[in-house]
Amino acid sequence: GVASFEQIVEAATHAFNMDYDLASGLTAFGMLARGNAFTDQLSIGLDTPLIPPLPGAIDGNMTRGLAAHGRFEGDVSMTRQDYALGDNIHFQPDLFDELLDIVAQVGYDSEVTGPKSIVNAQALSQFKLKRFMQSQSENVKLQYHVGRFLLSYGEAAFTLNFFANVLGTDGTLSVPAMTSIFRDQKFAPNWFRRSSPGTIDIIGISVAQVFVSNPVLPGANAPNGMYIVDIGLLDKCALYNNLAADNLPSVLLNTTGVLKDNVDFLLNAIHNLFPNCLPAVPHGAANV
């Protein structure tokens, strides 16, 4: 599917009650990384003839879409294979089943959905560690630098905070609710979104809860398979700079007119999520 910035933000805020700044910042990054900021179009899959390249093809002769590996999509996903290992685009039932197996061991009980049916931070922590160990041992090209690392943990925090049923299971995340969204791509019966907007601070708290029980560090595999840990701080500004500076092409700065206005708007939307950080300057490569 193809959507505009406004449509994606509206969907995230209305469907999940995601805070506007969080929704707009994430969407802005996706649009600048893999969309067409001139025509205000972003593919939630791969490239499509419905979206032209940027003017002058400054970032390549196609607009690649969110599913393209690299800037937005990355390794150690909860429900997709690493790009170097297999299908990094489609939902992988076997990986999801591994998560369900862990929940069945350490999940909470529920009077509504039964024993060991509530997904908690401990289950996601164990699963994230397992996925990292799988990728680190099998994917010699593993890239898990700070931006992807924190987005990966953010994926788990997003699941905990936005897939939970605020009414049916008192704001906790049940296996049926999670399965319906992941596997069936629809909300479960009698599912109600969170009652208050989910902010980046709420996501940050859940990231810490998932991380602390089974911590790993950002880095990448060397050609010999040894994992090389990144040197540097692991904080919001490190995430911001890796996303908005390292993973956005520098050619976006050499724009004029409507495209420049849109780029400036989107860069500002990302920075609004990190107001205490110095504004990042994109310096990534084009056409990757």
C-alpha positions as a Markdown table, in Angstrom:
| # | Residue | x | y | z |
|---|---|---|---|---|
| 1 | Gly | 0.0 | 0.0 | 0.0 |
| 2 | Val | 0.9 | 3.6 | -0.5 |
| 3 | Ala | 0.1 | 6.4 | 2.0 |
| 4 | Ser | 0.9 | 10.0 | 2.7 |
| 5 | Phe | 2.5 | 11.4 | 5.8 |
| 6 | Glu | -0.8 | 12.7 | 7.0 |
| 7 | Gln | -2.6 | 9.3 | 6.5 |
| 8 | Ile | 0.0 | 7.3 | 8.4 |
| 9 | Val | 0.0 | 9.7 | 11.3 |
| 10 | Glu | -3.8 | 9.7 | 11.4 |
| 11 | Ala | -3.8 | 5.9 | 11.4 |
| 12 | Ala | -1.3 | 5.6 | 14.2 |
| 13 | Thr | -2.9 | 8.2 | 16.4 |
| 14 | His | -6.5 | 7.1 | 15.9 |
| 15 | Ala | -6.0 | 3.3 | 15.9 |
| 16 | Phe | -3.4 | 3.0 | 18.7 |
| 17 | Asn | -3.7 | 6.4 | 20.4 |
| 18 | Met | 0.0 | 7.0 | 19.7 |
| 19 | Asp | 1.2 | 10.4 | 20.7 |
| 20 | Tyr | 1.2 | 12.9 | 17.8 |
| 21 | Asp | 4.9 | 13.7 | 18.1 |
| 22 | Leu | 5.9 | 10.0 | 18.2 |
| 23 | Ala | 3.7 | 9.2 | 15.2 |
| 24 | Ser | 4.9 | 12.1 | 13.2 |
| 25 | Gly | 8.6 | 11.6 | 14.1 |
| 26 | Leu | 8.6 | 8.0 | 13.1 |
| 27 | Thr | 6.6 | 8.7 | 10.0 |
| 28 | Ala | 8.9 | 11.5 | 9.0 |
| 29 | Phe | 11.9 | 9.2 | 9.3 |
| 30 | Gly | 10.2 | 6.6 | 7.2 |
| 31 | Met | 9.3 | 9.2 | 4.6 |
| 32 | Leu | 12.8 | 10.7 | 4.3 |
| 33 | Ala | 14.5 | 7.3 | 4.4 |
| 34 | Arg | 12.3 | 5.4 | 2.0 |
| 35 | Gly | 9.6 | 7.6 | 0.6 |
| 36 | Asn | 9.2 | 10.5 | -1.7 |
| 37 | Ala | 9.1 | 13.7 | 0.3 |
| 38 | Phe | 8.2 | 15.8 | -2.8 |
| 39 | Thr | 5.0 | 13.9 | -3.7 |
| 40 | Asp | 4.3 | 13.0 | 0.0 |
| 41 | Gln | 4.1 | 9.3 | -0.7 |
| 42 | Leu | 5.5 | 6.3 | 1.2 |
| 43 | Ser | 5.2 | 2.6 | 0.3 |
| 44 | Ile | 4.7 | 0.4 | 3.4 |
| 45 | Gly | 6.1 | -2.4 | 1.3 |
| 46 | Leu | 8.7 | -2.4 | -1.4 |
| 47 | Asp | 9.1 | -0.1 | -4.5 |
| 48 | Thr | 6.1 | 0.5 | -6.6 |
| 49 | Pro | 5.4 | 2.3 | -9.9 |
| 50 | Leu | 2.8 | 4.4 | -8.0 |
| 51 | Ile | 5.7 | 6.4 | -6.4 |
| 52 | Pro | 8.2 | 8.2 | -8.6 |
| 53 | Pro | 11.8 | 8.8 | -7.6 |
| 54 | Leu | 12.8 | 12.1 | -6.0 |
| 55 | Pro | 13.3 | 14.9 | -8.5 |
| 56 | Gly | 16.5 | 14.4 | -10.4 |
| 57 | Ala | 16.7 | 10.9 | -9.0 |
| 58 | Ile | 19.0 | 12.2 | -6.3 |
| 59 | Asp | 18.4 | 9.1 | -4.2 |
| 60 | Gly | 18.3 | 6.6 | -7.0 |
| 61 | Asn | 16.0 | 5.8 | -9.8 |
| 62 | Met | 13.3 | 4.3 | -7.5 |
| 63 | Thr | 11.7 | 4.9 | -4.2 |
| 64 | Arg | 12.4 | 1.7 | -2.3 |
| 65 | Gly | 9.7 | 1.6 | 0.4 |
| 66 | Leu | 9.8 | 0.8 | 4.1 |
| 67 | Ala | 10.4 | -2.9 | 3.5 |
| 68 | Ala | 13.8 | -2.3 | 1.8 |
| 69 | His | 16.7 | -3.4 | 3.9 |
| 70 | Gly | 18.9 | -0.8 | 5.5 |
| 71 | Arg | 17.8 | 2.6 | 6.5 |
| 72 | Phe | 14.5 | 1.7 | 8.1 |
| 73 | Glu | 14.1 | -2.1 | 8.0 |
| 74 | Gly | 16.9 | -4.0 | 9.8 |
| 75 | Asp | 18.2 | -7.1 | 11.5 |
| 76 | Val | 17.0 | -8.9 | 14.6 |
| 77 | Ser | 13.3 | -8.4 | 14.0 |
| 78 | Met | 10.7 | -10.1 | 16.1 |
| 79 | Thr | 8.8 | -11.7 | 13.3 |
| 80 | Arg | 11.0 | -11.4 | 10.1 |
| 81 | Gln | 14.2 | -13.0 | 9.1 |
| 82 | Asp | 17.4 | -11.0 | 8.7 |
| 83 | Tyr | 17.9 | -9.8 | 5.1 |
| 84 | Ala | 21.0 | -12.0 | 4.7 |
| 85 | Leu | 19.3 | -15.1 | 5.9 |
| 86 | Gly | 15.9 | -15.2 | 4.3 |
| 87 | Asp | 12.5 | -13.4 | 4.1 |
| 88 | Asn | 12.9 | -10.0 | 5.8 |
| 89 | Ile | 9.6 | -8.7 | 4.5 |
| 90 | His | 6.8 | -11.1 | 5.4 |
| 91 | Phe | 5.6 | -12.3 | 8.8 |
| 92 | Gln | 7.3 | -15.6 | 9.8 |
| 93 | Pro | 5.0 | -17.9 | 11.8 |
| 94 | Asp | 7.9 | -20.0 | 13.1 |
| 95 | Leu | 9.5 | -16.9 | 14.8 |
| 96 | Phe | 6.2 | -15.9 | 16.3 |
| 97 | Asp | 5.6 | -19.4 | 17.6 |
| 98 | Glu | 9.0 | -19.1 | 19.4 |
| 99 | Leu | 7.7 | -16.0 | 21.2 |
| 100 | Leu | 4.4 | -17.8 | 22.1 |
| 101 | Asp | 6.5 | -20.7 | 23.6 |
| 102 | Ile | 8.3 | -18.2 | 25.8 |
| 103 | Val | 5.1 | -16.5 | 26.9 |
| 104 | Ala | 3.7 | -20.0 | 27.8 |
| 105 | Gln | 6.6 | -20.3 | 30.2 |
| 106 | Val | 6.9 | -16.9 | 31.9 |
| 107 | Gly | 3.7 | -15.0 | 31.0 |
| 108 | Tyr | 1.2 | -13.9 | 33.5 |
| 109 | Asp | -2.1 | -15.6 | 34.2 |
| 110 | Ser | -5.5 | -13.9 | 33.3 |
| 111 | Glu | -9.0 | -14.6 | 34.4 |
| 112 | Val | -10.2 | -13.6 | 31.0 |
| 113 | Thr | -7.7 | -15.4 | 28.6 |
| 114 | Gly | -6.3 | -18.1 | 30.9 |
| 115 | Pro | -3.0 | -19.2 | 32.5 |
| 116 | Lys | 0.2 | -17.9 | 31.0 |
| 117 | Ser | -1.7 | -15.9 | 28.4 |
| 118 | Ile | -0.5 | -12.3 | 29.2 |
| 119 | Val | 2.7 | -11.1 | 27.4 |
| 120 | Asn | 5.1 | -9.3 | 29.8 |
| 121 | Ala | 8.4 | -7.6 | 29.6 |
| 122 | Gln | 10.2 | -10.7 | 30.8 |
| 123 | Ala | 8.9 | -12.8 | 27.9 |
| 124 | Leu | 9.9 | -10.2 | 25.4 |
| 125 | Ser | 13.3 | -9.8 | 27.0 |
| 126 | Gln | 14.0 | -13.5 | 26.7 |
| 127 | Phe | 12.7 | -13.5 | 23.1 |
| 128 | Lys | 14.8 | -10.5 | 22.1 |
| 129 | Leu | 17.9 | -12.2 | 23.5 |
| 130 | Lys | 17.1 | -15.4 | 21.6 |
| 131 | Arg | 16.6 | -13.5 | 18.4 |
| 132 | Phe | 19.9 | -11.7 | 18.8 |
| 133 | Met | 21.8 | -14.9 | 19.5 |
| 134 | Gln | 20.2 | -16.5 | 16.4 |
| 135 | Ser | 21.2 | -13.5 | 14.2 |
| 136 | Gln | 24.7 | -13.2 | 15.7 |
| 137 | Ser | 25.5 | -16.8 | 15.2 |
| 138 | Glu | 23.9 | -17.3 | 11.8 |
| 139 | Asn | 24.2 | -13.9 | 10.0 |
| 140 | Val | 27.8 | -13.0 | 9.3 |
| 141 | Lys | 26.5 | -9.6 | 7.9 |
| 142 | Leu | 24.6 | -8.7 | 11.0 |
| 143 | Gln | 24.2 | -4.9 | 11.5 |
| 144 | Tyr | 22.9 | -4.0 | 14.9 |
| 145 | His | 24.1 | -0.4 | 15.4 |
| 146 | Val | 22.5 | 1.9 | 17.9 |
| 147 | Gly | 19.7 | 3.1 | 15.7 |
| 148 | Arg | 18.5 | -0.3 | 14.6 |
| 149 | Phe | 19.3 | -1.7 | 18.1 |
| 150 | Leu | 17.0 | 0.8 | 19.9 |
| 151 | Leu | 14.3 | 0.5 | 17.2 |
| 152 | Ser | 14.5 | -3.2 | 17.6 |
| 153 | Tyr | 13.8 | -2.9 | 21.3 |
| 154 | Gly | 11.3 | -0.3 | 20.5 |
| 155 | Glu | 9.5 | -2.9 | 18.4 |
| 156 | Ala | 9.0 | -4.9 | 21.6 |
| 157 | Ala | 7.9 | -1.8 | 23.6 |
| 158 | Phe | 5.5 | -0.8 | 20.9 |
| 159 | Thr | 3.9 | -4.3 | 21.0 |
| 160 | Leu | 3.5 | -4.1 | 24.8 |
| 161 | Asn | 2.0 | -0.6 | 24.9 |
| 162 | Phe | 0.0 | -0.4 | 21.7 |
| 163 | Phe | -1.4 | -3.9 | 21.1 |
| 164 | Ala | -2.7 | -4.3 | 24.7 |
| 165 | Asn | -6.4 | -4.3 | 25.3 |
| 166 | Val | -7.3 | -1.5 | 27.7 |
| 167 | Leu | -10.7 | -2.9 | 28.5 |
| 168 | Gly | -10.8 | -6.7 | 27.9 |
| 169 | Thr | -7.7 | -7.5 | 29.8 |
| 170 | Asp | -7.2 | -4.3 | 31.8 |
| 171 | Gly | -4.5 | -2.8 | 29.7 |
| 172 | Thr | -2.4 | -5.9 | 29.5 |
| 173 | Leu | -1.4 | -7.6 | 26.3 |
| 174 | Ser | -3.0 | -11.0 | 25.9 |
| 175 | Val | -1.8 | -13.7 | 23.5 |
| 176 | Pro | -5.1 | -13.6 | 21.5 |
| 177 | Ala | -4.9 | -9.9 | 21.1 |
| 178 | Met | -1.2 | -10.0 | 20.0 |
| 179 | Thr | -1.8 | -13.0 | 17.7 |
| 180 | Ser | -4.8 | -11.3 | 16.0 |
| 181 | Ile | -2.7 | -8.2 | 15.1 |
| 182 | Phe | 0.5 | -10.0 | 14.1 |
| 183 | Arg | -0.9 | -13.1 | 12.4 |
| 184 | Asp | -4.3 | -12.1 | 11.2 |
| 185 | Gln | -3.5 | -8.4 | 10.7 |
| 186 | Lys | -6.7 | -7.2 | 12.5 |
| 187 | Phe | -7.8 | -6.1 | 15.9 |
| 188 | Ala | -9.2 | -8.9 | 18.2 |
| 189 | Pro | -12.9 | -8.9 | 19.0 |
| 190 | Asn | -13.8 | -6.3 | 21.7 |
| 191 | Trp | -10.3 | -4.8 | 21.5 |
| 192 | Phe | -10.0 | -1.2 | 22.8 |
| 193 | Arg | -6.9 | 1.0 | 22.3 |
| 194 | Arg | -5.0 | 2.5 | 25.2 |
| 195 | Ser | -6.8 | 5.3 | 27.0 |
| 196 | Ser | -4.0 | 7.9 | 27.0 |
| 197 | Pro | -1.6 | 8.8 | 24.2 |
| 198 | Gly | 1.5 | 6.6 | 24.1 |
| 199 | Thr | 4.6 | 8.9 | 24.1 |
| 200 | Ile | 8.2 | 8.3 | 23.4 |
| 201 | Asp | 8.9 | 8.4 | 27.2 |
| 202 | Ile | 6.4 | 5.5 | 27.8 |
| 203 | Ile | 8.2 | 3.5 | 25.0 |
| 204 | Gly | 11.5 | 4.3 | 26.6 |
| 205 | Ile | 10.4 | 2.9 | 29.9 |
| 206 | Ser | 9.3 | -0.3 | 28.3 |
| 207 | Val | 12.5 | -0.5 | 26.3 |
| 208 | Ala | 14.5 | -0.4 | 29.5 |
| 209 | Gln | 12.3 | -3.1 | 31.1 |
| 210 | Val | 12.8 | -5.4 | 28.1 |
| 211 | Phe | 16.5 | -4.7 | 27.9 |
| 212 | Val | 17.6 | -4.9 | 31.5 |
| 213 | Ser | 16.9 | -8.5 | 32.2 |
| 214 | Asn | 18.9 | -9.8 | 29.2 |
| 215 | Pro | 21.1 | -7.0 | 28.0 |
| 216 | Val | 23.1 | -7.0 | 24.8 |
| 217 | Leu | 24.9 | -4.1 | 23.2 |
| 218 | Pro | 24.8 | -2.5 | 19.8 |
| 219 | Gly | 27.4 | -3.5 | 17.2 |
| 220 | Ala | 27.9 | -5.6 | 14.1 |
| 221 | Asn | 29.5 | -8.9 | 13.1 |
| 222 | Ala | 32.9 | -8.8 | 11.5 |
| 223 | Pro | 33.6 | -11.0 | 8.5 |
| 224 | Asn | 34.9 | -13.8 | 10.8 |
| 225 | Gly | 31.6 | -13.8 | 12.7 |
| 226 | Met | 33.0 | -12.0 | 15.8 |
| 227 | Tyr | 30.5 | -9.5 | 17.2 |
| 228 | Ile | 32.2 | -6.1 | 17.5 |
| 229 | Val | 30.5 | -3.9 | 20.1 |
| 230 | Asp | 30.0 | -0.2 | 19.2 |
| 231 | Ile | 31.8 | 2.4 | 21.3 |
| 232 | Gly | 29.7 | 5.3 | 22.4 |
| 233 | Leu | 26.7 | 6.4 | 24.5 |
| 234 | Leu | 23.5 | 4.5 | 24.4 |
| 235 | Asp | 20.9 | 7.2 | 24.8 |
| 236 | Lys | 18.3 | 9.2 | 23.0 |
| 237 | Cys | 20.7 | 11.5 | 21.2 |
| 238 | Ala | 22.7 | 8.5 | 20.0 |
| 239 | Leu | 19.5 | 7.0 | 18.5 |
| 240 | Tyr | 18.5 | 10.4 | 17.0 |
| 241 | Asn | 21.9 | 10.9 | 15.4 |
| 242 | Asn | 22.1 | 7.4 | 14.0 |
| 243 | Leu | 18.6 | 7.7 | 12.4 |
| 244 | Ala | 18.6 | 11.4 | 11.3 |
| 245 | Ala | 22.3 | 11.8 | 10.4 |
| 246 | Asp | 23.7 | 8.4 | 9.6 |
| 247 | Asn | 20.7 | 6.8 | 7.9 |
| 248 | Leu | 19.4 | 9.8 | 5.9 |
| 249 | Pro | 21.1 | 10.7 | 2.6 |
| 250 | Ser | 23.1 | 14.0 | 2.5 |
| 251 | Val | 21.5 | 14.8 | -0.9 |
| 252 | Leu | 18.3 | 15.8 | 1.0 |
| 253 | Leu | 20.2 | 19.0 | 2.0 |
| 254 | Asn | 20.8 | 20.0 | -1.6 |
| 255 | Thr | 17.1 | 20.6 | -2.4 |
| 256 | Thr | 15.0 | 23.6 | -3.3 |
| 257 | Gly | 11.4 | 24.7 | -3.4 |
| 258 | Val | 8.6 | 22.4 | -2.3 |
| 259 | Leu | 11.0 | 19.5 | -1.7 |
| 260 | Lys | 13.2 | 21.6 | 0.6 |
| 261 | Asp | 10.2 | 22.8 | 2.5 |
| 262 | Asn | 9.0 | 19.3 | 3.0 |
| 263 | Val | 12.4 | 18.0 | 4.0 |
| 264 | Asp | 12.8 | 20.7 | 6.5 |
| 265 | Phe | 9.3 | 20.0 | 7.9 |
| 266 | Leu | 10.1 | 16.3 | 8.2 |
| 267 | Leu | 13.5 | 16.8 | 9.8 |
| 268 | Asn | 11.9 | 19.1 | 12.3 |
| 269 | Ala | 9.3 | 16.4 | 13.1 |
| 270 | Ile | 12.0 | 14.0 | 13.9 |
| 271 | His | 13.9 | 16.5 | 16.1 |
| 272 | Asn | 10.7 | 17.2 | 18.0 |
| 273 | Leu | 11.0 | 13.8 | 19.5 |
| 274 | Phe | 14.5 | 14.6 | 20.8 |
| 275 | Pro | 14.3 | 18.3 | 21.7 |
| 276 | Asn | 17.4 | 18.2 | 24.0 |
| 277 | Cys | 19.7 | 16.9 | 21.2 |
| 278 | Leu | 21.5 | 19.2 | 18.8 |
| 279 | Pro | 19.8 | 19.1 | 15.3 |
| 280 | Ala | 21.2 | 16.3 | 13.2 |
| 281 | Val | 22.6 | 16.9 | 9.7 |
| 282 | Pro | 22.0 | 14.0 | 7.3 |
| 283 | His | 25.2 | 12.7 | 5.9 |
| 284 | Gly | 24.3 | 9.2 | 4.7 |
| 285 | Ala | 24.9 | 7.7 | 1.3 |
| 286 | Ala | 22.4 | 8.0 | -1.5 |
| 287 | Asn | 20.9 | 5.2 | -3.5 |
| 288 | Val | 21.3 | 2.5 | -0.9 |
